[in-house]
Amino acid sequence: MIQLENIRVDFAVRGQSVLAVDDVSLAIERGEVFGIVGASGAGKSTLLRVINLLERPTAGRVRVAGEDITDLRGGELRRARQKIGMIFQHFNLMQNRTVYDNAAYALRVAGKSKAEIARRVPEILRLVGLEDKAQAYPAQLSGGQKQRVGIARAVANHPEVLLCDEPTSALDLETSAAILDLLKEINARLGITIVLISHEMAVIKKICTRVAVMEGGHVVEQGEAYDIFATPQHPFTRQLVEHTLNLELPPHLVDDRQGTILKVLFLGDKAEEGVLSTASIRHGVAVNILHGKIEYIGHRAVGLLVVLLTDSPDAPAGLPFPLRLQAALSYIGSQASHVEVLHD
Amino acid sequence: MIEQWIAANFSPELAKQVVELFVDLLNAFGETFLMVSISTLFAIVGGLPLGFLLHVTSRKLFWNNRLANVTGNFLVNVLRSIPFVILLVLLLPLTQWVLGTTIGPTAAAVPLSVAAIAFYARLVESSLCEVDPGVVEAAEAFGTSPLRIIATVLFPEALPGFLRGLTVTLISLIGYSAMAGIVGGGGIGDLAIRFGYYRYQTNVMVVTVVVLVVLVQLVQSLGDRLASRADKKDI
Ligand SMILES: Nc1ncnc2c1ncn2[C@@H]1O[C@H](COP(=O)(O)OP(=O)(O)OP(=O)(O)O)[C@@H](O)[C@H]1O
Ligand SMILES: [Mg+2]
């Protein structure tokens, strides 16, 4: 649906050139929800704005729906943009127009007939759950409602692509979740390809099928959301995921430990409890669960446990603890998807 | 009627004076109204486009043109920095050339209009700068042409600012029109000076000042009401 090839964007700031996006290539499939995640200043917004050429790339090609739009200008570019919806972090609604007029904006621009607009606007307002607010002004709406108007405006003219620049960053958690659900529904029901930017892994995890991770203008890692989340490769991605999982231990647990602390990752539906209790019985170590979490990405689960292995008082006589611990570690390692020793 | 009432209760002398003042005041009021109306009209038809020009020539999206922008800004700044009394005198040849005379409210409307255009253009431009660039960008993202963005985004979003600016312009013009009176424009200011200053009739001065205050109050509250009706940002 969208192909970005070797995109590079330079900005001239007071004579100096700033490289915001450096040689990025992405292929986004029809009907998917593609996430772009990264820290502030990584170049996410710039890359997103290249897709509808709000930002012209210094080098590289942009293809949307099979058409190379990189060199389009004037009317041709405007017609191409009418097929690409966009929503914004700060909604960007016209303050002096009603919800109805805001939602109708893209249709009017596209030159739709009065009759068609009168038919389509109520339909689209119903889809976003604002049919009773048609005559309200943006100032009378909550943040979540404003973003719904933004979504209505963006999808009214049946775009094939919806670009979302941090659509939930100005909203509280609950409203955020509702907006993401709405986007998911729009993707599923209308088949619109969504490209979504966020600096939060939690948002990506909730709706994206695939993700690109950006740092310093580069895409450092991309792949299925599940894989990025379960087995991040790049240090920056790891840090992001770790931050989202928030498996911090209180310092006293680490300082006063009498054994080894492990982080154990289970993918899919491996029975984690079973593995740990088998390790405990078979190798005579005590397993204490310090922290744990099961995350669902799409329909698949990622289980993460932080456990402390200590000497068990009722261990069979014979093997010393370090050897039993070694055996237990290698058993868990063979059963779980990934094991990492956090503190020896 | 009032004349008879005053004559009966006070003195025929005073009654005559009041009636004369009333007639003078009405005349002066009419002249001021004429000067201010003409120049306000020019402020709108001249200042509004000029303000838009200043804005669009500074924006990449529209018509980024340094020459036009610098020229426009220079012109506006020059006109705005010349004290109005001096502008009055400087523009006498222009007035003579346009109207064939330099006397009367219509003649005074020429320098007033020039000042009004520059004044209002600046206010229009600053209202346009206050329009959220995000909203303009959204319109651009939906494939709106620059002209259409001007008509359907910039104009409606800046309209409350335009109305507030127009109120300020109108009030300034009322003040300027009093100055124009000095060089033969007539109007309320002229009346105040002729009677109050040259003839030591302080009461006439007081009355004209009161009339001016009331007029300015009326214009301001009308302007405020219109602007807040157009402004849906905080309701
Ligand atoms: N119009 C511009 N002119 C000059 N520099 C710019 C412009 N837009 C972005 N930049 C620079 O490009 C880099 C990337 O900016 P961008 O807005 O794409 O980052 P981002 O990942 O979206 O960050 P955030 O999460 O803060 O929105 C930054 O260093 C920024 O300063
Ligand atoms: Mg951004």
XYZ file of C-alpha atoms and ligand atoms in Angstrom:
611
model
C 0.000 0.000 0.000
C 2.747 2.418 0.961
C 6.348 2.078 -0.133
C 8.988 4.408 1.165
C 12.309 3.941 -0.560
C 15.530 5.396 0.800
C 13.796 8.435 2.225
C 16.033 11.201 3.424
C 14.869 14.530 4.826
C 17.159 17.446 5.595
C 16.066 20.648 7.236
C 17.959 23.867 6.941
C 18.034 25.538 10.331
C 19.879 28.845 10.383
C 22.225 27.838 7.615
C 22.924 24.495 9.234
C 21.507 21.335 7.790
C 19.679 18.961 10.152
C 19.264 15.376 9.010
C 15.841 14.384 10.362
C 15.288 11.150 8.410
C 18.223 9.173 7.081
C 17.791 6.556 4.384
C 14.578 4.961 5.597
C 12.817 2.288 3.581
C 9.497 0.831 4.651
C 6.842 -1.265 2.966
C 3.409 -1.029 4.523
C 0.828 -3.585 3.432
C -2.773 -2.914 2.543
C -5.080 -3.207 5.546
C -2.454 -3.356 8.260
C -1.944 -1.111 11.255
C 1.677 -0.093 11.073
C 3.335 1.547 14.049
C 6.321 3.856 14.143
C 7.791 4.171 17.597
C 10.746 6.130 18.868
C 11.907 8.810 21.234
C 11.226 12.505 20.804
C 13.133 13.978 17.876
C 13.724 10.589 16.251
C 12.098 11.810 13.047
C 8.765 9.998 13.336
C 6.540 12.942 12.475
C 8.795 13.961 9.642
C 8.666 10.460 8.164
C 4.884 10.324 8.514
C 4.505 13.700 6.831
C 6.566 12.451 3.940
C 3.821 9.936 3.154
C 1.402 12.698 2.126
C 4.250 14.983 1.083
C 3.525 17.633 3.687
C 7.270 17.230 3.929
C 9.084 16.738 0.665
C 11.945 14.250 0.983
C 15.393 15.453 -0.023
C 15.934 12.052 -1.594
C 13.951 8.840 -2.022
C 10.629 7.784 -3.494
C 7.139 7.651 -2.021
C 4.579 5.274 -3.472
C 1.002 5.171 -2.225
C -1.544 2.699 -3.603
C 0.794 1.770 -6.411
C 1.314 5.334 -7.599
C 4.629 7.135 -7.280
C 3.546 10.475 -5.836
C 7.019 11.882 -5.092
C 7.031 14.354 -7.947
C 3.356 15.321 -7.941
C 2.596 19.019 -7.586
C -0.420 21.307 -7.472
C -3.769 19.785 -8.344
C -2.411 16.296 -8.878
C -0.819 16.253 -5.446
C -4.019 17.586 -3.891
C -6.058 14.856 -5.517
C -3.619 12.238 -4.218
C -3.886 13.735 -0.719
C -7.667 13.461 -0.798
C -7.170 9.690 -0.621
C -4.948 9.956 2.459
C -6.616 10.879 5.751
C -4.695 12.308 8.666
C -5.305 12.875 12.362
C -3.189 14.895 14.749
C -2.036 14.971 18.338
C -3.728 18.307 18.941
C -6.722 17.478 16.742
C -6.347 20.610 14.587
C -10.066 21.254 14.250
C -11.458 24.530 12.991
C -12.621 26.292 16.143
C -15.237 28.445 14.473
C -16.981 25.585 12.704
C -19.421 23.069 14.057
C -18.631 19.392 14.404
C -20.759 18.822 11.298
C -18.799 21.345 9.234
C -15.476 20.013 10.455
C -16.481 16.470 9.545
C -17.740 17.660 6.157
C -14.536 19.541 5.358
C -12.678 16.889 3.386
C -15.840 16.039 1.449
C -16.346 19.671 0.453
C -12.719 19.948 -0.576
C -13.100 16.845 -2.704
C -16.054 18.531 -4.415
C -18.746 16.111 -3.300
C -22.361 17.087 -3.949
C -24.529 18.624 -1.231
C -26.721 15.547 -1.211
C -23.795 13.236 -0.775
C -22.362 15.317 2.061
C -25.746 15.437 3.787
C -25.879 11.663 3.588
C -22.278 10.890 4.495
C -21.683 13.242 7.446
C -24.362 11.830 9.763
C -23.196 8.350 8.844
C -19.592 9.112 9.745
C -20.574 10.947 12.938
C -22.551 7.870 13.946
C -19.481 5.724 13.325
C -17.413 7.805 15.759
C -20.287 8.083 18.233
C -20.962 11.811 17.938
C -24.277 11.932 16.104
C -25.808 14.057 18.870
C -22.984 16.636 18.768
C -23.319 17.669 15.122
C -24.130 21.291 15.967
C -21.629 21.691 18.805
C -18.374 23.619 18.436
C -14.990 22.013 19.194
C -14.591 24.171 22.322
C -17.642 22.416 23.770
C -16.117 18.953 23.413
C -13.760 16.877 25.534
C -10.367 15.869 24.185
C -11.569 12.401 23.266
C -14.584 13.814 21.461
C -12.373 16.240 19.553
C -10.206 13.392 18.362
C -13.362 11.576 17.261
C -14.268 14.591 15.146
C -10.718 14.488 13.768
C -11.212 10.840 12.859
C -14.604 11.547 11.294
C -13.086 14.309 9.169
C -10.184 12.081 8.156
C -12.201 9.064 7.055
C -15.256 10.843 5.603
C -13.942 10.851 2.050
C -13.173 7.101 2.032
C -9.389 7.365 2.155
C -7.275 4.286 1.605
C -4.725 5.328 4.193
C -5.072 7.003 7.573
C -1.987 8.695 9.017
C -2.040 9.200 12.784
C 0.546 11.416 14.467
C 0.473 10.630 18.199
C -3.335 10.508 18.180
C -3.650 9.730 21.879
C -0.750 11.619 23.418
C -2.952 14.476 24.570
C -5.537 12.157 26.127
C -5.859 10.342 29.431
C -5.429 6.571 29.597
C -9.061 5.609 29.375
C -9.903 7.996 26.551
C -6.754 6.866 24.793
C -7.883 3.260 24.939
C -11.293 4.194 23.529
C -9.721 6.114 20.641
C -7.388 3.213 19.849
C -10.371 0.849 19.867
C -12.133 3.157 17.436
C -9.098 3.200 15.141
C -8.926 -0.573 15.292
C -12.601 -0.793 14.417
C -12.132 1.581 11.488
C -9.236 -0.497 10.255
C -11.267 -3.693 10.502
C -14.587 -2.391 9.208
C -13.490 0.009 6.505
C -10.254 -1.749 5.596
C -8.295 1.506 5.836
C -4.533 1.047 6.151
C -3.344 2.849 9.269
C 0.098 4.261 9.969
C 0.384 5.322 13.573
C 3.141 7.147 15.405
C 3.687 6.883 19.091
C 6.449 7.234 21.610
C 4.667 4.707 23.808
C 5.154 1.008 23.246
C 1.854 0.453 25.083
C -0.068 2.161 22.285
C 1.763 0.210 19.604
C 1.180 -3.042 21.440
C -2.536 -2.378 21.582
C -3.290 -1.963 17.900
C -0.328 -2.430 15.595
C 0.348 -5.506 13.528
C 3.829 -4.397 12.561
C 6.237 -1.849 13.966
C 9.271 0.137 12.930
C 11.493 1.470 15.689
C 13.199 4.792 14.949
C 16.194 6.346 16.562
C 18.125 9.362 15.340
C 16.493 9.400 11.922
C 17.092 5.700 11.273
C 14.792 2.725 11.459
C 16.813 0.517 13.785
C 14.462 -2.436 13.874
C 11.205 -3.492 12.278
C 8.965 -6.507 12.299
C 5.814 -8.052 13.709
C 4.618 -6.197 16.792
C 4.662 -9.475 18.688
C 8.280 -10.204 17.849
C 9.466 -6.690 18.533
C 7.773 -6.861 21.864
C 8.756 -10.406 22.815
C 12.292 -10.492 21.487
C 13.589 -6.976 20.885
C 17.037 -7.016 19.284
C 18.278 -3.448 19.220
C 19.335 -1.967 22.590
C 16.996 0.978 22.101
C 14.040 -1.325 21.452
C 14.895 -3.387 24.498
C 14.934 -0.304 26.601
C 11.549 0.756 25.240
C 9.999 -2.642 25.905
C 11.537 -2.872 29.344
C 10.138 0.509 30.159
C 6.666 -0.614 29.090
C 6.814 -3.864 31.044
C 8.041 -2.030 34.088
C 9.485 -5.081 35.832
C 11.483 -3.023 38.298
C 12.270 -4.744 41.590
C 12.435 -2.863 44.853
C 16.163 -2.463 45.711
C 15.969 -4.365 49.018
C 14.850 -7.531 47.208
C 17.941 -7.373 45.023
C 20.344 -6.383 47.786
C 19.201 -9.005 50.293
C 18.836 -11.895 47.834
C 20.304 -15.289 48.721
C 20.384 -16.835 45.319
C 20.066 -15.970 41.677
C 17.465 -13.686 40.106
C 16.292 -14.690 36.637
C 14.068 -13.147 34.033
C 12.179 -15.882 32.230
C 10.241 -15.290 29.040
C 7.513 -17.618 27.825
C 6.032 -17.140 24.406
C 2.728 -18.458 23.162
C 1.042 -20.833 25.590
C 3.884 -22.611 27.317
C 2.817 -23.447 30.845
C 5.296 -21.445 32.866
C 4.175 -22.624 36.276
C 4.769 -26.214 35.195
C 8.317 -25.561 34.056
C 9.261 -23.789 37.253
C 7.751 -26.337 39.600
C 9.380 -29.169 37.692
C 12.723 -27.389 37.989
C 12.124 -26.973 41.693
C 11.244 -30.610 42.337
C 13.776 -32.144 40.014
C 16.759 -30.058 41.021
C 16.041 -29.188 44.601
C 15.936 -25.412 44.357
C 13.291 -23.119 45.789
C 11.542 -20.927 43.221
C 10.179 -17.596 44.439
C 8.254 -15.470 41.978
C 9.172 -11.831 42.550
C 7.406 -10.215 39.643
C 5.394 -11.349 36.680
C 3.286 -10.229 33.801
C 1.424 -11.659 30.888
C 0.976 -9.303 27.964
C -1.303 -9.975 25.033
C -0.327 -8.672 21.634
C -3.124 -9.394 19.261
C -4.212 -12.830 20.410
C -0.797 -14.053 21.415
C 0.599 -13.941 24.900
C 4.013 -12.998 26.190
C 4.647 -14.210 29.747
C 7.441 -12.694 31.758
C 8.476 -13.826 35.222
C 11.195 -12.552 37.478
C 12.095 -15.369 39.852
C 14.572 -15.923 42.638
C 16.203 -19.346 42.873
C 17.518 -20.264 46.333
C 18.685 -23.379 48.080
C 15.779 -25.559 49.113
C 15.853 -26.899 52.696
C 14.410 -30.217 51.526
C 16.842 -30.750 48.688
C 18.143 -34.309 48.256
C 21.505 -34.745 49.954
C 24.535 -35.016 47.745
C 24.927 -32.336 45.077
C 25.980 -28.937 46.407
C 23.698 -25.960 45.730
C 25.758 -24.326 42.951
C 25.595 -27.510 40.881
C 21.877 -27.958 41.450
C 21.342 -24.301 40.536
C 23.296 -24.829 37.335
C 21.142 -27.818 36.429
C 17.944 -25.942 37.225
C 19.080 -23.011 35.091
C 19.820 -25.159 32.103
C 16.501 -26.989 32.492
C 14.545 -23.735 32.597
C 16.648 -22.453 29.709
C 15.688 -25.468 27.620
C 11.970 -25.080 28.341
C 11.378 -21.341 28.339
C 11.736 -19.134 25.282
C 14.378 -16.967 26.827
C 16.185 -16.777 30.137
C 18.310 -13.955 31.364
C 20.231 -13.900 34.635
C 19.591 -10.501 36.152
C 21.582 -10.844 39.391
C 23.957 -13.633 40.170
C -40.092 72.504 22.146
C -37.026 72.130 24.288
C -36.171 75.677 23.295
C -39.482 76.919 24.652
C -39.106 74.901 27.794
C -35.650 76.299 28.471
C -36.758 79.807 27.532
C -39.619 79.585 29.994
C -37.687 78.049 32.828
C -34.272 79.698 32.385
C -33.627 82.427 29.853
C -34.325 82.888 26.119
C -30.608 83.599 25.782
C -29.640 80.133 26.971
C -32.356 78.554 24.891
C -30.941 80.097 21.745
C -27.470 78.964 22.644
C -28.553 75.402 23.261
C -30.381 75.188 19.972
C -27.408 76.594 18.114
C -25.095 74.147 19.815
C -27.469 71.341 18.998
C -27.523 72.236 15.314
C -23.752 72.625 15.246
C -23.313 69.355 17.024
C -25.603 67.550 14.615
C -23.700 68.986 11.673
C -20.344 68.096 13.171
C -21.592 64.641 13.969
C -22.665 64.148 10.372
C -19.243 65.235 9.122
C -17.405 62.966 11.519
C -19.692 60.120 10.507
C -18.913 60.738 6.847
C -15.132 60.873 7.365
C -15.065 57.790 9.553
C -17.405 55.801 7.292
C -15.416 56.476 4.150
C -12.102 55.664 5.778
C -13.480 52.536 7.477
C -14.755 51.364 4.133
C -11.273 51.830 2.714
C -9.750 50.101 5.720
C -11.827 47.043 4.837
C -11.450 47.026 1.073
C -7.783 48.063 1.229
C -6.459 46.920 4.598
C -7.962 43.443 4.548
C -6.319 42.416 1.257
C -3.091 44.124 2.237
C -3.069 42.255 5.558
C -3.650 38.974 3.718
C -0.858 39.875 1.302
C 1.561 40.491 4.170
C 0.634 37.112 5.591
C 0.633 34.920 2.498
C 3.911 36.328 1.200
C 5.599 35.138 4.376
C 4.267 31.583 4.180
C 5.818 28.830 2.132
C 2.474 27.144 1.645
C 0.955 30.127 -0.125
C 3.153 32.535 -1.997
C 6.475 32.920 -0.290
C 7.718 36.110 -1.872
C 10.332 38.066 -0.008
C 10.198 41.097 -2.240
C 6.436 41.554 -1.953
C 6.578 40.877 1.768
C 9.372 43.315 2.494
C 7.833 45.998 0.296
C 4.412 45.611 1.890
C 5.824 45.666 5.387
C 7.978 48.679 4.651
C 5.022 50.604 3.243
C 2.823 49.769 6.207
C 5.556 50.629 8.697
C 6.317 53.954 7.067
C 2.662 54.979 6.999
C 2.218 53.821 10.577
C 5.259 55.675 11.855
C 4.387 59.084 10.418
C 2.384 61.051 12.983
C -1.108 61.532 11.623
C -0.977 65.333 11.691
C 2.054 65.209 9.441
C 0.479 62.621 7.171
C -2.457 65.005 6.821
C -0.202 67.716 5.497
C 1.957 65.412 3.407
C -1.072 64.009 1.632
C -2.599 67.388 0.773
C -1.307 67.191 -2.824
C -2.775 63.725 -3.186
C -6.119 64.937 -1.899
C -6.010 67.910 -4.223
C -5.229 65.618 -7.118
C -7.928 63.071 -6.300
C -10.765 65.391 -5.315
C -9.726 68.802 -6.596
C -10.077 70.259 -3.109
C -8.574 69.867 0.338
C -11.483 71.262 2.331
C -14.389 69.356 3.830
C -15.002 65.947 5.328
C -14.627 64.073 2.035
C -11.196 65.623 1.537
C -10.208 64.759 5.084
C -11.277 61.187 4.366
C -8.321 60.765 1.977
C -5.483 60.890 4.536
C -7.749 59.127 7.024
C -8.242 56.285 4.540
C -4.529 55.980 3.899
C -3.812 55.784 7.611
C -6.702 53.372 8.117
C -5.511 50.995 5.424
C -2.039 50.723 6.947
C -3.394 50.454 10.476
C -5.960 47.799 9.691
C -3.608 45.817 7.440
C -1.255 45.357 10.401
C -4.082 44.209 12.661
C -5.383 41.818 9.998
C -1.926 40.353 9.573
C -1.496 39.787 13.284
C -4.906 38.077 13.517
C -3.885 35.787 10.664
C -0.675 34.901 12.475
C -2.737 33.775 15.418
C -4.589 31.142 13.401
C -3.333 27.742 14.568
C -0.852 26.537 11.939
C -1.990 23.001 12.734
C -5.436 23.770 11.368
C -3.932 25.114 8.165
C -1.757 22.030 7.926
C -4.788 19.784 8.398
C -6.533 21.516 5.510
C -3.403 21.110 3.422
C -3.285 17.415 4.298
C -6.821 16.986 2.989
C -5.784 18.334 -0.382
C -7.158 21.863 -0.085
C -5.816 24.442 -2.532
C -4.060 27.490 -1.062
C -6.804 29.864 -2.219
C -9.410 27.650 -0.677
C -7.446 27.468 2.572
C -7.452 31.258 2.672
C -11.197 31.392 2.106
C -12.337 28.456 4.212
C -9.766 28.263 7.000
C -7.818 31.489 7.469
C -10.752 33.839 6.985
C -13.322 32.159 9.249
C -10.745 31.306 11.925
C -9.398 34.867 11.998
C -12.790 36.576 11.650
C -13.188 37.392 15.364
C -9.738 39.005 15.239
C -10.707 40.971 12.135
C -13.779 42.303 13.927
C -11.820 43.267 17.020
C -9.240 44.955 14.817
C -11.936 46.811 12.960
C -13.292 48.124 16.251
C -9.868 49.390 17.241
C -9.419 50.958 13.803
C -12.789 52.657 13.951
C -12.053 54.160 17.341
C -8.658 55.376 16.217
C -10.304 56.909 13.189
C -12.727 58.815 15.370
C -9.709 60.243 17.170
C -7.831 60.947 13.924
C -10.910 62.578 12.416
C -10.754 65.190 15.179
C -7.244 66.044 14.004
C -8.407 66.137 10.407
C -10.843 68.785 11.545
C -7.971 71.171 12.169
C -7.019 71.326 8.520
C -10.554 72.015 7.429
C -12.200 68.628 7.640
C -14.921 69.665 10.032
C -16.501 67.203 12.429
C -16.755 66.934 16.168
C -13.093 67.586 16.825
C -13.238 70.735 14.770
C -16.251 71.883 16.724
C -14.504 71.266 20.027
C -11.501 73.252 18.969
C -13.361 76.129 17.380
C -15.677 76.705 20.301
C -13.853 75.270 23.215
C -10.336 76.415 22.415
C -10.592 79.540 20.293
C -13.808 80.934 21.813
C -13.332 79.783 25.400
C -16.739 78.111 25.456
C -15.711 75.355 27.773
C -19.240 73.962 27.947
C -19.176 73.217 24.202
C -15.902 71.409 24.642
C -17.328 69.384 27.493
C -20.406 68.452 25.476
C -18.365 67.343 22.473
C -16.046 65.309 24.664
C -19.044 63.612 26.266
C -20.457 62.880 22.822
C -17.130 61.410 21.744
C -16.892 59.246 24.850
C -20.387 57.912 24.296
C -19.644 57.268 20.642
C -16.460 55.353 21.414
C -18.215 53.304 24.077
C -20.970 52.413 21.636
C -18.550 51.384 18.915
C -16.479 49.339 21.337
C -19.382 47.438 22.824
C -20.922 46.808 19.432
C -17.570 45.555 18.152
C -17.074 43.343 21.177
C -20.501 41.849 20.757
C -19.982 41.079 17.077
C -16.552 39.615 17.696
C -17.658 37.370 20.513
C -20.600 36.171 18.480
C -18.208 35.148 15.713
C -15.750 33.592 18.147
C -16.547 30.009 19.113
C -13.264 29.381 20.878
C -14.635 29.720 24.364
C -18.303 29.070 24.736
N 10.239 22.142 10.107
C 11.417 21.809 10.675
N 12.490 22.619 10.545
C 13.664 22.284 11.084
N 13.898 21.167 11.792
C 12.874 20.322 11.959
C 11.584 20.591 11.409
N 10.754 19.582 11.742
C 11.512 18.717 12.450
N 12.773 19.154 12.585
C 13.870 18.435 13.271
O 13.898 17.114 12.783
C 14.084 16.182 13.819
C 12.972 15.181 13.852
O 11.777 15.823 14.208
P 10.382 15.088 14.282
O 9.355 16.112 14.587
O 10.180 14.277 13.070
O 10.599 14.139 15.528
P 9.542 13.194 16.262
O 10.128 11.834 16.282
O 8.200 13.340 15.660
O 9.554 13.776 17.728
P 8.324 14.013 18.737
O 8.061 12.703 19.375
O 8.890 15.007 19.696
O 7.183 14.547 17.948
C 14.250 16.988 15.083
O 15.604 17.127 15.345
C 13.631 18.323 14.754
O 14.275 19.334 15.453
Mg 6.289 14.177 16.334
